[in-house]
Short mmCIF file of N, CA and C in Angstrom, two decimals:
data_model
loop_
_atom_site.label_atom_id
_atom_site.label_comp_id
_atom_site.label_asym_id
_atom_site.label_seq_id
_atom_site.Cartn_x
_atom_site.Cartn_y
_atom_site.Cartn_z
N UNK A 59 -16.31 0.50 5.76
CA UNK A 59 -15.90 1.51 6.72
C UNK A 59 -16.84 2.69 6.61
N UNK A 60 -17.33 3.13 7.73
CA UNK A 60 -18.26 4.25 7.67
C UNK A 60 -17.82 5.45 8.49
N UNK A 61 -16.85 5.32 9.38
CA UNK A 61 -16.43 6.45 10.20
C UNK A 61 -15.14 7.03 9.65
N UNK A 62 -15.24 8.23 9.07
CA UNK A 62 -14.07 8.85 8.47
C UNK A 62 -12.99 9.12 9.51
N UNK A 63 -13.38 9.32 10.76
CA UNK A 63 -12.39 9.58 11.80
C UNK A 63 -11.62 8.32 12.18
N UNK A 64 -12.08 7.16 11.77
CA UNK A 64 -11.38 5.90 12.03
C UNK A 64 -10.78 5.32 10.75
N UNK A 65 -10.68 6.11 9.72
CA UNK A 65 -10.15 5.64 8.44
C UNK A 65 -8.71 6.10 8.30
N UNK A 66 -7.81 5.17 8.07
CA UNK A 66 -6.40 5.48 7.93
C UNK A 66 -5.85 4.80 6.68
N UNK A 67 -4.82 5.38 6.12
CA UNK A 67 -4.09 4.73 5.04
C UNK A 67 -2.63 4.67 5.45
N UNK A 68 -1.95 3.66 4.95
CA UNK A 68 -0.52 3.55 5.20
C UNK A 68 0.17 4.62 4.35
N UNK A 69 1.16 5.26 4.93
CA UNK A 69 1.90 6.26 4.17
C UNK A 69 2.52 5.59 2.96
N UNK A 70 2.40 6.23 1.83
CA UNK A 70 2.92 5.60 0.61
C UNK A 70 4.44 5.51 0.64
N UNK A 71 4.92 4.39 0.21
CA UNK A 71 6.36 4.16 0.08
C UNK A 71 6.55 3.46 -1.26
N UNK A 72 7.30 4.08 -2.11
CA UNK A 72 7.52 3.50 -3.43
C UNK A 72 8.35 2.23 -3.32
N UNK A 73 7.98 1.23 -4.11
CA UNK A 73 8.76 0.00 -4.18
C UNK A 73 9.08 -0.28 -5.64
N UNK A 74 10.18 -0.94 -5.85
CA UNK A 74 10.56 -1.34 -7.20
C UNK A 74 10.18 -2.80 -7.38
N UNK A 75 9.51 -3.12 -8.49
CA UNK A 75 9.08 -4.48 -8.79
C UNK A 75 9.89 -5.01 -9.96
N UNK A 76 10.47 -6.20 -9.77
CA UNK A 76 11.23 -6.86 -10.82
C UNK A 76 10.69 -8.27 -11.01
N UNK A 77 10.32 -8.63 -12.22
CA UNK A 77 9.90 -10.03 -12.45
C UNK A 77 11.08 -10.97 -12.15
N UNK A 78 10.80 -12.05 -11.44
CA UNK A 78 11.85 -13.00 -11.09
C UNK A 78 12.28 -13.79 -12.32
N UNK A 79 13.59 -13.94 -12.46
CA UNK A 79 14.18 -14.86 -13.43
C UNK A 79 15.21 -15.69 -12.67
N UNK A 80 15.50 -16.90 -13.11
CA UNK A 80 16.45 -17.75 -12.39
C UNK A 80 17.80 -17.09 -12.12
N UNK A 81 18.26 -16.22 -12.99
CA UNK A 81 19.56 -15.60 -12.74
C UNK A 81 19.53 -14.59 -11.58
N UNK A 82 18.34 -14.23 -11.11
CA UNK A 82 18.22 -13.34 -9.95
C UNK A 82 18.24 -14.10 -8.62
N UNK A 83 18.23 -15.43 -8.70
CA UNK A 83 18.23 -16.24 -7.47
C UNK A 83 19.57 -16.11 -6.76
N UNK A 84 19.52 -16.00 -5.45
CA UNK A 84 20.73 -15.96 -4.64
C UNK A 84 21.21 -17.37 -4.30
N UNK A 85 20.25 -18.28 -4.18
CA UNK A 85 20.55 -19.67 -3.81
C UNK A 85 19.73 -20.58 -4.72
N UNK A 86 20.37 -21.60 -5.24
CA UNK A 86 19.66 -22.59 -6.05
C UNK A 86 19.88 -23.95 -5.40
N UNK A 87 18.79 -24.60 -5.02
CA UNK A 87 18.86 -25.94 -4.43
C UNK A 87 18.19 -26.91 -5.40
N UNK A 88 18.05 -28.15 -4.99
CA UNK A 88 17.43 -29.14 -5.85
C UNK A 88 18.42 -29.62 -6.88
N UNK A 89 17.94 -29.93 -8.08
CA UNK A 89 18.82 -30.39 -9.14
C UNK A 89 18.51 -29.64 -10.42
N UNK A 90 19.24 -29.96 -11.49
CA UNK A 90 19.04 -29.26 -12.76
C UNK A 90 17.63 -29.40 -13.32
N UNK A 91 17.04 -30.58 -13.14
CA UNK A 91 15.70 -30.81 -13.67
C UNK A 91 14.62 -30.11 -12.84
N UNK A 92 14.85 -30.00 -11.53
CA UNK A 92 13.87 -29.36 -10.64
C UNK A 92 14.58 -28.42 -9.66
N UNK A 93 15.07 -27.30 -10.18
CA UNK A 93 15.75 -26.37 -9.28
C UNK A 93 14.76 -25.71 -8.32
N UNK A 94 15.25 -25.37 -7.14
CA UNK A 94 14.46 -24.65 -6.14
C UNK A 94 15.20 -23.34 -5.90
N UNK A 95 14.52 -22.23 -6.15
CA UNK A 95 15.17 -20.93 -6.09
C UNK A 95 14.83 -20.20 -4.78
N UNK A 96 15.82 -19.46 -4.30
CA UNK A 96 15.66 -18.63 -3.10
C UNK A 96 16.31 -17.28 -3.35
N UNK A 97 15.75 -16.25 -2.72
CA UNK A 97 16.43 -14.96 -2.66
C UNK A 97 16.69 -14.65 -1.19
N UNK A 98 17.75 -13.91 -0.95
CA UNK A 98 18.09 -13.52 0.43
C UNK A 98 17.29 -12.27 0.79
N UNK A 99 16.72 -12.30 2.00
CA UNK A 99 15.99 -11.16 2.53
C UNK A 99 16.51 -10.87 3.93
N UNK A 100 16.04 -9.82 4.55
CA UNK A 100 16.45 -9.53 5.94
C UNK A 100 16.04 -10.64 6.88
N UNK A 101 14.96 -11.33 6.54
CA UNK A 101 14.45 -12.41 7.40
C UNK A 101 15.14 -13.74 7.13
N UNK A 102 16.01 -13.80 6.13
CA UNK A 102 16.66 -15.05 5.75
C UNK A 102 16.34 -15.37 4.30
N UNK A 103 16.55 -16.62 3.93
CA UNK A 103 16.26 -16.97 2.54
C UNK A 103 14.77 -17.24 2.37
N UNK A 104 14.23 -16.80 1.22
CA UNK A 104 12.81 -16.97 0.93
C UNK A 104 12.66 -17.65 -0.41
N UNK A 105 11.78 -18.63 -0.46
CA UNK A 105 11.52 -19.39 -1.68
C UNK A 105 10.84 -18.50 -2.70
N UNK A 106 11.22 -18.66 -3.97
CA UNK A 106 10.61 -17.89 -5.06
C UNK A 106 10.54 -18.79 -6.29
N UNK A 107 9.50 -18.61 -7.07
CA UNK A 107 9.31 -19.44 -8.26
C UNK A 107 9.12 -18.57 -9.49
N UNK A 108 9.21 -19.20 -10.65
CA UNK A 108 8.97 -18.50 -11.91
C UNK A 108 7.58 -17.89 -11.87
N UNK A 109 7.46 -16.71 -12.40
CA UNK A 109 6.17 -16.02 -12.41
C UNK A 109 5.97 -15.09 -11.22
N UNK A 110 6.81 -15.22 -10.20
CA UNK A 110 6.70 -14.34 -9.04
C UNK A 110 7.47 -13.05 -9.31
N UNK A 111 7.33 -12.10 -8.40
CA UNK A 111 7.99 -10.81 -8.49
C UNK A 111 8.93 -10.63 -7.31
N UNK A 112 9.91 -9.77 -7.48
CA UNK A 112 10.76 -9.37 -6.36
C UNK A 112 10.40 -7.92 -6.05
N UNK A 113 9.96 -7.67 -4.82
CA UNK A 113 9.61 -6.32 -4.39
C UNK A 113 10.80 -5.77 -3.59
N UNK A 114 11.32 -4.63 -4.03
CA UNK A 114 12.45 -4.00 -3.35
C UNK A 114 11.98 -2.68 -2.76
N UNK A 115 12.00 -2.62 -1.42
CA UNK A 115 11.55 -1.41 -0.74
C UNK A 115 12.72 -0.48 -0.44
N UNK A 116 13.92 -1.02 -0.41
CA UNK A 116 15.14 -0.25 -0.22
C UNK A 116 16.28 -1.11 -0.71
N UNK A 117 17.50 -0.60 -0.62
CA UNK A 117 18.64 -1.41 -1.06
C UNK A 117 18.84 -2.64 -0.19
N UNK A 118 18.34 -2.59 1.04
CA UNK A 118 18.55 -3.71 1.96
C UNK A 118 17.30 -4.51 2.25
N UNK A 119 16.16 -4.11 1.70
CA UNK A 119 14.92 -4.83 2.00
C UNK A 119 14.21 -5.25 0.72
N UNK A 120 14.12 -6.55 0.51
CA UNK A 120 13.41 -7.09 -0.63
C UNK A 120 12.75 -8.40 -0.23
N UNK A 121 11.71 -8.76 -0.98
CA UNK A 121 11.03 -10.02 -0.68
C UNK A 121 10.29 -10.50 -1.91
N UNK A 122 10.01 -11.82 -1.97
CA UNK A 122 9.23 -12.34 -3.09
C UNK A 122 7.77 -11.94 -2.95
N UNK A 123 7.11 -11.76 -4.10
CA UNK A 123 5.70 -11.37 -4.06
C UNK A 123 4.94 -12.08 -5.17
N UNK A 124 3.78 -12.58 -4.81
CA UNK A 124 2.89 -13.20 -5.79
C UNK A 124 2.29 -12.09 -6.66
N UNK A 125 2.20 -12.29 -7.97
CA UNK A 125 1.62 -11.25 -8.84
C UNK A 125 0.18 -10.89 -8.48
N UNK A 126 -0.60 -11.83 -7.96
CA UNK A 126 -1.98 -11.52 -7.56
C UNK A 126 -2.01 -10.56 -6.38
N UNK A 127 -1.10 -10.75 -5.43
CA UNK A 127 -1.00 -9.85 -4.28
C UNK A 127 -0.59 -8.46 -4.77
N UNK A 128 0.37 -8.43 -5.66
CA UNK A 128 0.82 -7.16 -6.21
C UNK A 128 -0.33 -6.42 -6.89
N UNK A 129 -1.06 -7.11 -7.72
CA UNK A 129 -2.18 -6.48 -8.45
C UNK A 129 -3.25 -5.97 -7.49
N UNK A 130 -3.47 -6.66 -6.39
CA UNK A 130 -4.51 -6.28 -5.43
C UNK A 130 -4.06 -5.14 -4.52
N UNK A 131 -2.78 -5.10 -4.15
CA UNK A 131 -2.32 -4.19 -3.11
C UNK A 131 -1.58 -2.94 -3.59
N UNK A 132 -1.13 -2.93 -4.83
CA UNK A 132 -0.28 -1.83 -5.29
C UNK A 132 -0.87 -1.15 -6.51
N UNK A 133 -0.50 0.11 -6.67
CA UNK A 133 -0.90 0.89 -7.82
C UNK A 133 0.34 1.62 -8.31
N UNK A 134 0.43 1.82 -9.60
CA UNK A 134 1.56 2.53 -10.17
C UNK A 134 1.64 3.92 -9.55
N UNK A 135 2.84 4.37 -9.28
CA UNK A 135 3.05 5.67 -8.65
C UNK A 135 2.38 6.80 -9.41
N UNK A 136 2.35 6.70 -10.74
CA UNK A 136 1.72 7.75 -11.54
C UNK A 136 0.21 7.79 -11.37
N UNK A 137 -0.40 6.68 -10.95
CA UNK A 137 -1.85 6.64 -10.76
C UNK A 137 -2.27 6.82 -9.32
N UNK A 138 -1.33 7.00 -8.40
CA UNK A 138 -1.64 7.06 -6.97
C UNK A 138 -2.62 8.17 -6.62
N UNK A 139 -2.35 9.38 -7.08
CA UNK A 139 -3.18 10.52 -6.69
C UNK A 139 -4.64 10.30 -7.09
N UNK A 140 -4.89 9.81 -8.28
CA UNK A 140 -6.27 9.64 -8.72
C UNK A 140 -6.94 8.50 -7.96
N UNK A 141 -6.22 7.44 -7.65
CA UNK A 141 -6.80 6.34 -6.87
C UNK A 141 -7.10 6.80 -5.45
N UNK A 142 -6.21 7.58 -4.87
CA UNK A 142 -6.43 8.11 -3.53
C UNK A 142 -7.65 9.02 -3.51
N UNK A 143 -7.75 9.89 -4.51
CA UNK A 143 -8.89 10.82 -4.59
C UNK A 143 -10.20 10.05 -4.72
N UNK A 144 -10.21 9.00 -5.54
CA UNK A 144 -11.44 8.20 -5.72
C UNK A 144 -11.85 7.54 -4.41
N UNK A 145 -10.90 6.99 -3.68
CA UNK A 145 -11.19 6.35 -2.39
C UNK A 145 -11.72 7.39 -1.40
N UNK A 146 -11.08 8.54 -1.36
CA UNK A 146 -11.52 9.59 -0.43
C UNK A 146 -12.93 10.05 -0.76
N UNK A 147 -13.25 10.25 -2.03
CA UNK A 147 -14.60 10.67 -2.42
C UNK A 147 -15.63 9.61 -2.02
N UNK A 148 -15.28 8.35 -2.18
CA UNK A 148 -16.19 7.27 -1.78
C UNK A 148 -16.44 7.31 -0.28
N UNK A 149 -15.40 7.52 0.50
CA UNK A 149 -15.55 7.58 1.95
C UNK A 149 -16.39 8.78 2.38
N UNK A 150 -16.19 9.91 1.74
CA UNK A 150 -16.98 11.09 2.07
C UNK A 150 -18.44 10.86 1.72
N UNK A 151 -18.71 10.23 0.57
CA UNK A 151 -20.09 9.93 0.18
C UNK A 151 -20.76 9.03 1.22
N UNK A 152 -20.03 8.03 1.72
CA UNK A 152 -20.58 7.16 2.76
C UNK A 152 -20.90 7.95 4.03
N UNK A 153 -20.03 8.88 4.39
CA UNK A 153 -20.26 9.70 5.57
C UNK A 153 -21.49 10.60 5.39
N UNK A 154 -21.65 11.15 4.21
CA UNK A 154 -22.81 12.01 3.95
C UNK A 154 -24.11 11.21 3.99
N UNK A 155 -24.08 9.98 3.45
CA UNK A 155 -25.28 9.13 3.53
C UNK A 155 -25.63 8.83 4.99
N UNK A 156 -24.59 8.56 5.79
CA UNK A 156 -24.83 8.30 7.21
C UNK A 156 -25.40 9.54 7.89
N UNK A 157 -24.90 10.71 7.51
CA UNK A 157 -25.41 11.96 8.09
C UNK A 157 -26.88 12.16 7.75
N UNK A 158 -27.27 11.83 6.53
CA UNK A 158 -28.67 11.97 6.13
C UNK A 158 -29.60 11.09 6.95
N UNK A 159 -29.09 9.96 7.41
CA UNK A 159 -29.89 9.03 8.21
C UNK A 159 -29.84 9.33 9.71
N UNK A 160 -29.02 10.31 10.11
CA UNK A 160 -28.86 10.58 11.54
C UNK A 160 -30.01 11.42 12.09
N UNK A 161 -30.12 11.45 13.40
CA UNK A 161 -31.15 12.26 14.06
C UNK A 161 -30.76 13.74 14.09
N UNK A 162 -29.45 14.02 14.00
CA UNK A 162 -28.97 15.41 14.06
C UNK A 162 -28.08 15.68 12.84
N UNK A 163 -28.73 15.99 11.73
CA UNK A 163 -28.03 16.21 10.47
C UNK A 163 -26.97 17.30 10.61
N UNK A 164 -27.32 18.40 11.25
CA UNK A 164 -26.38 19.51 11.40
C UNK A 164 -25.12 19.08 12.14
N UNK A 165 -25.26 18.36 13.21
CA UNK A 165 -24.10 17.91 13.98
C UNK A 165 -23.22 16.96 13.17
N UNK A 166 -23.85 16.07 12.41
CA UNK A 166 -23.09 15.12 11.58
C UNK A 166 -22.32 15.84 10.49
N UNK A 167 -22.97 16.79 9.82
CA UNK A 167 -22.31 17.56 8.76
C UNK A 167 -21.16 18.38 9.35
N UNK A 168 -21.39 18.96 10.52
CA UNK A 168 -20.34 19.73 11.19
C UNK A 168 -19.14 18.82 11.54
N UNK A 169 -19.42 17.60 11.98
CA UNK A 169 -18.36 16.65 12.32
C UNK A 169 -17.54 16.30 11.07
N UNK A 170 -18.22 16.04 9.96
CA UNK A 170 -17.54 15.72 8.71
C UNK A 170 -16.71 16.91 8.23
N UNK A 171 -17.27 18.09 8.31
CA UNK A 171 -16.55 19.30 7.90
C UNK A 171 -15.29 19.48 8.73
N UNK A 172 -15.37 19.16 10.02
CA UNK A 172 -14.21 19.27 10.89
C UNK A 172 -13.06 18.37 10.44
N UNK A 173 -13.40 17.18 9.99
CA UNK A 173 -12.36 16.27 9.51
C UNK A 173 -11.78 16.70 8.17
N UNK A 174 -12.58 17.38 7.36
CA UNK A 174 -12.14 17.78 6.03
C UNK A 174 -11.42 19.12 6.01
N UNK A 175 -11.59 19.94 7.03
CA UNK A 175 -10.98 21.26 7.03
C UNK A 175 -9.48 21.15 7.34
N UNK A 176 -8.73 22.13 6.89
CA UNK A 176 -7.29 22.15 7.12
C UNK A 176 -7.02 22.32 8.60
N UNK A 177 -5.99 21.65 9.05
CA UNK A 177 -5.58 21.75 10.46
C UNK A 177 -4.12 22.17 10.47
N UNK A 178 -3.85 23.36 10.97
CA UNK A 178 -2.50 23.91 10.95
C UNK A 178 -1.50 23.08 11.75
N UNK A 179 -1.99 22.24 12.67
CA UNK A 179 -1.07 21.47 13.50
C UNK A 179 -0.62 20.18 12.82
N UNK A 180 -1.21 19.84 11.68
CA UNK A 180 -0.82 18.63 10.97
C UNK A 180 -0.19 19.00 9.64
N UNK A 181 1.00 18.46 9.37
CA UNK A 181 1.64 18.68 8.08
C UNK A 181 0.93 17.83 7.04
N UNK A 182 0.87 18.34 5.85
CA UNK A 182 0.23 17.57 4.79
C UNK A 182 1.14 16.42 4.38
N UNK A 183 0.57 15.43 3.79
CA UNK A 183 1.33 14.28 3.31
C UNK A 183 2.36 14.74 2.28
N UNK A 184 1.97 15.69 1.43
CA UNK A 184 2.89 16.15 0.40
C UNK A 184 4.06 16.91 1.02
N UNK A 185 3.81 17.75 2.01
CA UNK A 185 4.89 18.48 2.67
C UNK A 185 5.87 17.51 3.30
N UNK A 186 5.36 16.51 3.96
CA UNK A 186 6.20 15.53 4.64
C UNK A 186 7.12 14.83 3.65
N UNK A 187 6.60 14.46 2.48
CA UNK A 187 7.42 13.77 1.49
C UNK A 187 8.39 14.70 0.80
N UNK A 188 8.02 15.98 0.68
CA UNK A 188 8.94 16.94 0.08
C UNK A 188 10.13 17.21 0.99
N UNK A 189 9.90 17.15 2.31
CA UNK A 189 10.98 17.40 3.26
C UNK A 189 11.93 16.23 3.38
N UNK A 190 11.43 15.01 3.09
CA UNK A 190 12.26 13.81 3.27
C UNK A 190 13.29 13.66 2.17
#
């Protein structure tokens, strides 16, 4: 991604992760030797196996999750700010490199500065979460 004006992140929403154990299954099919486990979700029953995780986004919304997906897509809430800052710095660095290669350096730097400056018409992410 090279255009900071086209870069978006999903608003953070904390989720609770619980390692799946057979006693957390809502439905058990199959037989004793080869049980098939399911958990109930808003979309219906979903298959889950040992080693998977249960992601709970609210009291009424949960789903099975592969640990590899979890590791790739989620970060601990305590590490969020630093990960966000690192991503933002990387994006700004890419924008500055693009500005250096442009025909109108001043205009590119001014455009980047416009995106980085405070805008009174937009609430900050922190304000929004504090109000909720």
